[in-house]
Coordinates of C-alpha atoms and ligand atoms in Angstrom, one line a residue:
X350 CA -11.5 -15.9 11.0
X351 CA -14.4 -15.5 12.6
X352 CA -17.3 -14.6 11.0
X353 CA -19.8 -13.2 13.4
X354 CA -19.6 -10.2 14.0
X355 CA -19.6 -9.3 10.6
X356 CA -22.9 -11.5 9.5
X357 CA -24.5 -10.1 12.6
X358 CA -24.1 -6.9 11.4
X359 CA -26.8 -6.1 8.0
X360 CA -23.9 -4.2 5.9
X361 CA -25.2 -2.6 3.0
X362 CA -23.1 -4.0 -0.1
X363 CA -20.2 -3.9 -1.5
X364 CA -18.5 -2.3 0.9
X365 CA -14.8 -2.2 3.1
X366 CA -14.9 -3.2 6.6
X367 CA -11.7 -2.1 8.6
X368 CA -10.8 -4.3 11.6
X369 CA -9.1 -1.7 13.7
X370 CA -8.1 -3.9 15.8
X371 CA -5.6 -5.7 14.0
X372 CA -4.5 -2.0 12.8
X373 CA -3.9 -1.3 16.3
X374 CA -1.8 -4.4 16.2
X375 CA -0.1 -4.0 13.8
X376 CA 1.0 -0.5 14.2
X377 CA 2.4 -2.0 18.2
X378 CA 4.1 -4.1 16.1
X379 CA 5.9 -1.7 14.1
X380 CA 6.7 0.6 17.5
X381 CA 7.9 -2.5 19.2
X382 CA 10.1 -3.7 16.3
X383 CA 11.4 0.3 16.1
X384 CA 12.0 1.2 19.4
X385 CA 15.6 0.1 20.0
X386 CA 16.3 2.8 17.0
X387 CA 16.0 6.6 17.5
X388 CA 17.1 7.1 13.7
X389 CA 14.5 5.5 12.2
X390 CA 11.6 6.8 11.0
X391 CA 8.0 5.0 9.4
X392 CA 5.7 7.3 7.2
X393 CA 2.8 5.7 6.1
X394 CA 2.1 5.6 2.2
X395 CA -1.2 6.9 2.4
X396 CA -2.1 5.9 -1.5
X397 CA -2.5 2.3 0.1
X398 CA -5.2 3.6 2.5
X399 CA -6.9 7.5 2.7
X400 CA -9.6 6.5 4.7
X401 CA -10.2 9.1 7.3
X402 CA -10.1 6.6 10.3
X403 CA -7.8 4.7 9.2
X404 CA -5.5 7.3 8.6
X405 CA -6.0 8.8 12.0
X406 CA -5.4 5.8 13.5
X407 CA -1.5 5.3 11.9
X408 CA -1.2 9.0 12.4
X409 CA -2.0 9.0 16.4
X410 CA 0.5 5.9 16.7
X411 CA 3.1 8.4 15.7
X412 CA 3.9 7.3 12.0
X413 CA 4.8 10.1 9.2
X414 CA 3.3 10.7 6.0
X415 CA 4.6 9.6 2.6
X416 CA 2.3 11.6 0.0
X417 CA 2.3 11.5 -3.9
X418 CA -0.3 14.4 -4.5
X419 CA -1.3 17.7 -3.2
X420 CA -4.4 15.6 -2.3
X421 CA -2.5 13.0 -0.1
X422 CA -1.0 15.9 1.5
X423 CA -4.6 17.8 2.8
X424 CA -5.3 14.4 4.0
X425 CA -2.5 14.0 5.8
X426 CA -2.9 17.5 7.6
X427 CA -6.5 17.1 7.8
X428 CA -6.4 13.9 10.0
X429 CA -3.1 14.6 12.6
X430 CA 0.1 14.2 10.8
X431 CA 2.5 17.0 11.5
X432 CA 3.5 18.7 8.0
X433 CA 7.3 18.4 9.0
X434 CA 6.7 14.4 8.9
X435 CA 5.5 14.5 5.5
X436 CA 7.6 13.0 2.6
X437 CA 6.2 14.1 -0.7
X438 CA 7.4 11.8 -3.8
X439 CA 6.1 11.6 -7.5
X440 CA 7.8 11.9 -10.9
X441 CA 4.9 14.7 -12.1
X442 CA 4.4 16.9 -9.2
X443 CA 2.0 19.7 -10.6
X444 CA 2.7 23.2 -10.0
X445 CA 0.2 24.1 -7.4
X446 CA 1.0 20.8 -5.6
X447 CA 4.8 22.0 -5.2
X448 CA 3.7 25.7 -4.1
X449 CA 1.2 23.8 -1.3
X450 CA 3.5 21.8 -0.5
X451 CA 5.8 24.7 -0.3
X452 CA 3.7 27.1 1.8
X453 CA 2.5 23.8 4.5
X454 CA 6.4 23.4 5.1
X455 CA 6.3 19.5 4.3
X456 CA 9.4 18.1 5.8
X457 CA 11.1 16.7 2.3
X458 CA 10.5 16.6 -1.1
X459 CA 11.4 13.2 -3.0
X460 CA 12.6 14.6 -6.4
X461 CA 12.9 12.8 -9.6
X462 CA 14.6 15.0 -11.9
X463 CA 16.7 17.7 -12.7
X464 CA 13.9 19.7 -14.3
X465 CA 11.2 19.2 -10.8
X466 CA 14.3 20.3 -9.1
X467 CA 14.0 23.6 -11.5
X468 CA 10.9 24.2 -10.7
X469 CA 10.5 23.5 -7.2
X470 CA 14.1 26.0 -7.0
X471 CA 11.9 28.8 -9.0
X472 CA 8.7 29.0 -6.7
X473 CA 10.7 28.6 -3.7
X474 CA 12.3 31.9 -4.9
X475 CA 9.1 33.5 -5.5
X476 CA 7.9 32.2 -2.6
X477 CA 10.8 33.2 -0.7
X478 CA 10.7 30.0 0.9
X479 CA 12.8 26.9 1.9
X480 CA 12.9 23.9 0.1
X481 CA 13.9 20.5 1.4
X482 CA 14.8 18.0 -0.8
X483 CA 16.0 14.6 -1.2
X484 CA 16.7 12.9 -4.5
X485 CA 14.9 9.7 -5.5
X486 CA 17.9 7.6 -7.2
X487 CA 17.0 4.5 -9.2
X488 CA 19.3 2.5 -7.7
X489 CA 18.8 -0.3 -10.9
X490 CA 17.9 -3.3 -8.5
X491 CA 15.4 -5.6 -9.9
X492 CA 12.7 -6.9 -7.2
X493 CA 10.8 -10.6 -7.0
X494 CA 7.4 -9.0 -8.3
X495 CA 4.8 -8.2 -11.0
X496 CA 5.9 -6.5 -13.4
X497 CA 3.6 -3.7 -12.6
X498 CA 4.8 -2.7 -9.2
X499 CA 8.6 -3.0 -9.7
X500 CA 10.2 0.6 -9.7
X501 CA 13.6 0.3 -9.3
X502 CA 14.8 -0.7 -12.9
X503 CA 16.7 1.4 -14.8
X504 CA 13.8 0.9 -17.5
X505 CA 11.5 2.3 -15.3
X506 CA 10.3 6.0 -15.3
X507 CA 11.0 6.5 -11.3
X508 CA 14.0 8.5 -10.0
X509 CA 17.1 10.0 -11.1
X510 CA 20.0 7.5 -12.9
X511 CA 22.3 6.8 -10.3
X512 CA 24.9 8.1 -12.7
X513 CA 23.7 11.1 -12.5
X514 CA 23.5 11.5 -8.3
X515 CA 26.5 13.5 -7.7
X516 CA 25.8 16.4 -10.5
X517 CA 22.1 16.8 -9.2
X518 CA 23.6 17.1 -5.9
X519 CA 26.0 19.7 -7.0
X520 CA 23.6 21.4 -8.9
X521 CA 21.0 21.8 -5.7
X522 CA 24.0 23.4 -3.8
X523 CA 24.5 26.1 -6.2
X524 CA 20.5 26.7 -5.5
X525 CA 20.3 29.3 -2.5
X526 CA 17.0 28.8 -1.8
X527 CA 17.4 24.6 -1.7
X528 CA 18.4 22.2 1.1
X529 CA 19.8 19.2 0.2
X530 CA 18.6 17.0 2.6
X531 CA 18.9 13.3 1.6
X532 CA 18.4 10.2 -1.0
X533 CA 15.6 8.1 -1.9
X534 CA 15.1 5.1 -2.9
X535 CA 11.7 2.7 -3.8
X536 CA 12.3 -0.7 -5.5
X537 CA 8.6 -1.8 -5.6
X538 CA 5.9 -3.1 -3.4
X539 CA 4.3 -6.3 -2.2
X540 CA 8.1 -7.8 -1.7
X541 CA 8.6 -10.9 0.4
X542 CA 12.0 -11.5 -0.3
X543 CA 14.7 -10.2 2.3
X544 CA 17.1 -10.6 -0.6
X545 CA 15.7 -7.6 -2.7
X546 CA 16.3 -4.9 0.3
X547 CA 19.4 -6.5 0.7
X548 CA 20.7 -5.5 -2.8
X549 CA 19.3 -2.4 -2.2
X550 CA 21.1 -2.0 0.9
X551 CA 24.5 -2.8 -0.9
X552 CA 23.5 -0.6 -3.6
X553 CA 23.1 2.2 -1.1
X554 CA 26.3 1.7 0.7
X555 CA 28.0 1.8 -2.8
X556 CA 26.5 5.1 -3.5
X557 CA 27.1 6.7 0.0
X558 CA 31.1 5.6 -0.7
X559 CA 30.9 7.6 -3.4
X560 CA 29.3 10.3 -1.4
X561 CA 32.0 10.1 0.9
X562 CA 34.8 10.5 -1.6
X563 CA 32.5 13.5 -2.9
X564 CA 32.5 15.3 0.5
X565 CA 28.7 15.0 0.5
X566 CA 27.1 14.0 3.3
X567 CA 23.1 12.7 3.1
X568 CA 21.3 13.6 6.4
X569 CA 18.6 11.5 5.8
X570 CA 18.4 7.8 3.9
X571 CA 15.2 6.7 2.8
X572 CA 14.7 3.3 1.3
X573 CA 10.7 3.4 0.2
X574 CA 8.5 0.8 0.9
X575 CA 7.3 -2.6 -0.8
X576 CA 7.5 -5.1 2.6
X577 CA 4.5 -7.4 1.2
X578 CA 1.8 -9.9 2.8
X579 CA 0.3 -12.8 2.8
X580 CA -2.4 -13.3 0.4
X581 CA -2.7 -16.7 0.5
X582 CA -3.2 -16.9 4.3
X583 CA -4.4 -14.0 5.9
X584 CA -5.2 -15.6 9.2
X585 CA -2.0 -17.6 9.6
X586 CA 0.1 -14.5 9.0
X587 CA -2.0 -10.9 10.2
X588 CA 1.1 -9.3 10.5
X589 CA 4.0 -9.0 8.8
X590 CA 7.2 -10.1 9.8
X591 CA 8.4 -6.1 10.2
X592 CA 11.5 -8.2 12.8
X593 CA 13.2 -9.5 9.6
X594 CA 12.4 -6.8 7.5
X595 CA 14.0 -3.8 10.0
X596 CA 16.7 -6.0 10.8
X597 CA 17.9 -6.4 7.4
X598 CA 18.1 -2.5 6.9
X599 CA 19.8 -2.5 10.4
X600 CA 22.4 -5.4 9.4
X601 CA 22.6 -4.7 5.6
X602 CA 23.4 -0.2 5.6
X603 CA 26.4 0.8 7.2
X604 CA 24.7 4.4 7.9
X605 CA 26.7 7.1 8.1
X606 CA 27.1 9.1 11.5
X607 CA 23.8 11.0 12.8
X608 CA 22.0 9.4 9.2
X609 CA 18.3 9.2 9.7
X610 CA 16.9 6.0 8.0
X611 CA 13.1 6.6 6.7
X612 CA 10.8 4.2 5.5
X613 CA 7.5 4.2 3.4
X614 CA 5.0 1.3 4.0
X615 CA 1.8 0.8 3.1
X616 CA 0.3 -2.4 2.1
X617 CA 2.0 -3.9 5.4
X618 CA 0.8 -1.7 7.6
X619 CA -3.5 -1.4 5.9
X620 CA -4.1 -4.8 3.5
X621 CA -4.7 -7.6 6.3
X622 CA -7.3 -5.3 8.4
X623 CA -9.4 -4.8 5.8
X624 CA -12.2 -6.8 3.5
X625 CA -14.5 -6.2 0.9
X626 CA -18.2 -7.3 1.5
X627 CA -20.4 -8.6 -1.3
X628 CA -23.4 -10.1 -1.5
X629 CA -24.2 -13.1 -4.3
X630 CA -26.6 -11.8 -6.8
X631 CA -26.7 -15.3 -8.8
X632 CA -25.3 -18.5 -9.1
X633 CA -25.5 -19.1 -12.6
X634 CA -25.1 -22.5 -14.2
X635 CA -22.8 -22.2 -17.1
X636 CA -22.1 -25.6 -19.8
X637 CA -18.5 -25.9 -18.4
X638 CA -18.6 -23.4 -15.3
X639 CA -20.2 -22.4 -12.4
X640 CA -20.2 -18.6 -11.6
X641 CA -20.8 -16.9 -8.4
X642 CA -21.9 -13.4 -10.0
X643 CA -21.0 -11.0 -6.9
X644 CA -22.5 -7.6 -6.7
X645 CA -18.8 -6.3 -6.1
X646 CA -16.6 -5.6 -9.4
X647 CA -13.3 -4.5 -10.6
X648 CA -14.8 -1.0 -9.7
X649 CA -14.4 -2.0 -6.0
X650 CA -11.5 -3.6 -6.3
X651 CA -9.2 -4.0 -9.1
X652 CA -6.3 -5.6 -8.2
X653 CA -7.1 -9.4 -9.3
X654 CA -8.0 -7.8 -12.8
X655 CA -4.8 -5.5 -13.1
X656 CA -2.4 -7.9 -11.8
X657 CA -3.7 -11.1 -11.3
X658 CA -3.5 -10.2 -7.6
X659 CA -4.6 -13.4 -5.5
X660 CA -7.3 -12.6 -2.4
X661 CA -8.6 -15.6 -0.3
X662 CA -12.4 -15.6 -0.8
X663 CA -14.9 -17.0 2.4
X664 CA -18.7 -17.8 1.9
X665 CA -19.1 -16.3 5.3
X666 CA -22.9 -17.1 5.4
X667 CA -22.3 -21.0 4.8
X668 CA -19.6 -20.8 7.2
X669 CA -21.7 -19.5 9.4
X670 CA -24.2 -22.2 9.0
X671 CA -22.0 -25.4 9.3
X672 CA -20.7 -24.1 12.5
X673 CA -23.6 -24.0 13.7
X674 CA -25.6 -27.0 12.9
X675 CA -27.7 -27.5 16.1
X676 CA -29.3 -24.3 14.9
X677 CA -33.5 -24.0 16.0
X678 CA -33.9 -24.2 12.1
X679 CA -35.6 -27.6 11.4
X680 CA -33.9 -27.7 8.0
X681 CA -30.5 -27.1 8.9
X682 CA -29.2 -30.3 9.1
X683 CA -30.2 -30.9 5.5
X684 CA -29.2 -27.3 4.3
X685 CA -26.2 -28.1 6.4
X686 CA -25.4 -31.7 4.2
X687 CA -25.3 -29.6 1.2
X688 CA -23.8 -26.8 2.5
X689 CA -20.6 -29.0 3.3
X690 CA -20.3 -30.2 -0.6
X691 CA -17.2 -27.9 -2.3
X692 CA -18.3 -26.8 -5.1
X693 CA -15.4 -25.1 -7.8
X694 CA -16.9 -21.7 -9.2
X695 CA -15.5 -18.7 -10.8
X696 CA -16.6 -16.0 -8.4
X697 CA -17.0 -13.2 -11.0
X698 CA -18.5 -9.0 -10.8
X699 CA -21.2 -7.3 -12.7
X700 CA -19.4 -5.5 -14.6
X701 CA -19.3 -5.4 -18.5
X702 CA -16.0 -6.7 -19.2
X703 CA -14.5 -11.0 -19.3
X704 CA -11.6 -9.3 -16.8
X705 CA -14.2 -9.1 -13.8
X706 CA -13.3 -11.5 -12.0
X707 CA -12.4 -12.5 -8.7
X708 CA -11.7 -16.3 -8.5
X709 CA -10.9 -18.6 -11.2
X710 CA -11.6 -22.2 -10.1
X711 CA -12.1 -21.6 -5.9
X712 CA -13.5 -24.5 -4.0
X713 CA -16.0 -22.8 -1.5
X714 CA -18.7 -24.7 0.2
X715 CA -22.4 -24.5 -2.1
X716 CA -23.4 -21.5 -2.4
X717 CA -26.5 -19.3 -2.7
X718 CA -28.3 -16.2 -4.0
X719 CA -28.0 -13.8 -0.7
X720 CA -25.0 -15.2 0.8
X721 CA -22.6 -12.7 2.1
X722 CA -18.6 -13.2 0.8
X723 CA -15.7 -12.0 2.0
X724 CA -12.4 -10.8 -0.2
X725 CA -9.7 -11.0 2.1
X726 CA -6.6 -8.9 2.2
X727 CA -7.9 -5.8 0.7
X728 CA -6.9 -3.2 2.8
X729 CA -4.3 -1.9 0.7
X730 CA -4.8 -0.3 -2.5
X731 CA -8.7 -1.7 -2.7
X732 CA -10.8 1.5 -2.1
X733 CA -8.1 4.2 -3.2
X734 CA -8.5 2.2 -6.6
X735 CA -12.0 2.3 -7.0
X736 CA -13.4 4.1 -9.6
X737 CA -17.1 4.9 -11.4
X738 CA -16.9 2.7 -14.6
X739 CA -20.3 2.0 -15.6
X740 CA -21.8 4.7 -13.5
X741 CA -21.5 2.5 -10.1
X742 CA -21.6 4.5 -6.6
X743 CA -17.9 3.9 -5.2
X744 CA -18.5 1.3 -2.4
X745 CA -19.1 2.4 1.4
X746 CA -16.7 1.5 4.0
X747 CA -17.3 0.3 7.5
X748 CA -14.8 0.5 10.4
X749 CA -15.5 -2.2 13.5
X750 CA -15.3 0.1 16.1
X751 CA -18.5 2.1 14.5
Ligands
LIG2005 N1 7.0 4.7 -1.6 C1 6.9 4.9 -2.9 C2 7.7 5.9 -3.6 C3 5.9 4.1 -3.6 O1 5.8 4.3 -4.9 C4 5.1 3.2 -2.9 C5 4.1 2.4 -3.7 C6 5.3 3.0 -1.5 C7 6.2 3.8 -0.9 C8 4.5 2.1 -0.7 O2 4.7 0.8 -1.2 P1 4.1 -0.5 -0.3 O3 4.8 -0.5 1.0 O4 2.6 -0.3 -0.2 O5 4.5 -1.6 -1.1 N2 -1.4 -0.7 -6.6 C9 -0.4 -1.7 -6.4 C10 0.7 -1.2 -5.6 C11 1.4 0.0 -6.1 C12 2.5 0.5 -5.3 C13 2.9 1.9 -5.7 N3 3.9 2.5 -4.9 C14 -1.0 -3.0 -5.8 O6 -2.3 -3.0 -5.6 O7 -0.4 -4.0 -5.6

């Protein structure tokens, strides 16, 4: 990547810069990859991403809304997304954020349990209002990866047993007040397998034949989200490949006439525009180690100390040097000698606890007190996960077209 137009630019850090450019990609990426398919329908999961901007953006390129909180929801309308292309999932949806969801007419809920489908039936009666809902089956298909973000095990707390689909189903129609409008599915996120949304697609087939024999018919099929990135090279691979990933929905469900097929991405659509700015604060000599101490922490971004979540790191100030060595600066050439020796550091945060850190062993050219690093592929789930542990400021973000 190139990194001038962010050095040029004196960011105060940490912070997120958004390339909304490669948003704008990517989202003409998604339309073209769609557009042979008037039944399907992409809501963006807006707990990846909430920045205003950024959520404008998706929202002006025509995508839906997948929400998980009354909060997600106000966003959603605040910033252009029409409340009957909002999905609204969750397995603890509050009271006030079923009677808002309620009064805004949000086009479905994605319920997870008999008793959220009791409540959501008793304030629809006392609002006197329509409820659309679809229900979120846990369609018991394990997913390649972590641990953390697989959903769709029948140990995990999403969804409704699949067992248990036709009776909730038959329960809603005995609910005057409820539509049934659908299933739901989510089997996890940051998937780069085909093979997962394939047995999730066989899974689904399975269940809509036992629809069939039912007499049920689901208007709408919606299989979640969890296409994933690619970490390790961002610059090789900007986009995802959303070809493969449609066309394995579009070869793998046999949908049932008039169906409508909804999907829920986020990471794809947000992780690869965005990066988190830091500045070195020290480079401190350790007996066995070398640590770049960053003035970014977990606070800013916790996914490499929740997961073990790989981001590619750049020292874009030394890169910025050794590609330009016939700089005016009379030193260069020899800043520029050491600048080209790797050093292997640990590129580590401030904050107060051994799982603040970033890198673990990452060759980067030498580096220096000042210089301005770059932590790739954080777009997705970066500043929605920030938080204020030991009284920091919650970092800034930056859009390019500022
Ligand atoms: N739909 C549902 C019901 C979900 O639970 C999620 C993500 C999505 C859609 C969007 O999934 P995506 O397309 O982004 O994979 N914080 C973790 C990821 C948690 C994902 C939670 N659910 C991370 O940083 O990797």
């Amino acid at each position: 990547m190139s990194s001038s137009p962010i050095t040029s630019k004196d960011f105060k850090t940490p912070c997120y810069l958004y390339d909304m450019d490669l948003l704008v990609r990517t989202l003409d990426a998604i339309k073209a990859e769609t557009a042979g398919y008037d039944n399907y329908h992409v809501h963006y999961a807006i707990k990846a991403n909430a920045n205003p901007k950024v959520l404008s953006c998706i929202a002006a390129a025509g995508l839906g809304a997948d929400c998980v909180s009354g909060g997600e929801i106000e966003a959603a309308l605040r910033t252009g997304y029409s409340a009957s292309d909002i999905v609204f999932a969750g397995v603890g949806k509050a009271d006030w954020e079923i009677q808002f969801a309620l009064e805004k007419g949000i086009g479905m809920f994605n319920v997870e349990s008999i008793e959220e489908l009791e409540v959501i039936n008793e304030m629809a009666r006392k609002l006197q209002q329509r409820a659309r809902v679809s229900f979120r089956i846990n369609p018991n298909v394990g997913a390649h990866t972590h641990e953390h973000i697989t959903t769709g095990k029948a140990e995990n707390k999403f969804g409704i047993d699949k067992e248990d689909m036709t009776k909730v189903i038959r329960m809603a129609e005995t609910m005057p007040l409820i539509d049934f409008t659908g299933l739901h599915f989510h089997i996890g996120s940051q998937l780069l397998q085909m093979d997962d949304f394939e047995a999730l697609c066989i899974r689904i087939n399975e269940l809509q034949d036992e629809l069939d024999s039912e007499g049920i018919y689901a208007p709408n099929i919606n299989v979640g989200g969890g296409l994933g990135i690619d970490y390790e090279q961002p610059d090789k691979h900007p986009i995802p490949n959303f070809k493969a990933y449609f066309d394995t929905f579009k070869r793998g469900l046999q949908l049932r006439q008039g169906q409508q097929l909804h999907f829920e991405l986020g990471r794809a659509i947000v992780a690869q525009m965005g990066t988190l700015l830091t500045r070195v604060l020290y480079v401190k000599h350790g007996k066995q180690k070398q640590f770049v101490i960053v003035d970014a922490g977990f606070t800013d971004l916790i996914r490499p100390a929740l997961y073990g979540a790989h981001h590619a790191i750049q020292n874009y100030t030394a890169e910025k040097e050794l590609s330009n060595p016939n700089s005016s600066d009379s030193s260069c050439s020899e800043i520029c000698s050491k600048r080209a020796t790797a050093v292997t550091y640990d590129v580590v945060g401030p904050i107060c606890e051994s799982s603040d850190v970033f890198a673990k062993d990452l060759s980067l050219p030498e580096t220096r007190r000042g210089d301005l690093i770059a932590i790739r592929s954080a777009g997705a789930y970066g500043e929605t996960m920030a938080s204020q542990y030991n009284c920091r400021p919650l970092p800034q973000a930056h859009t390019t077209d500022e």
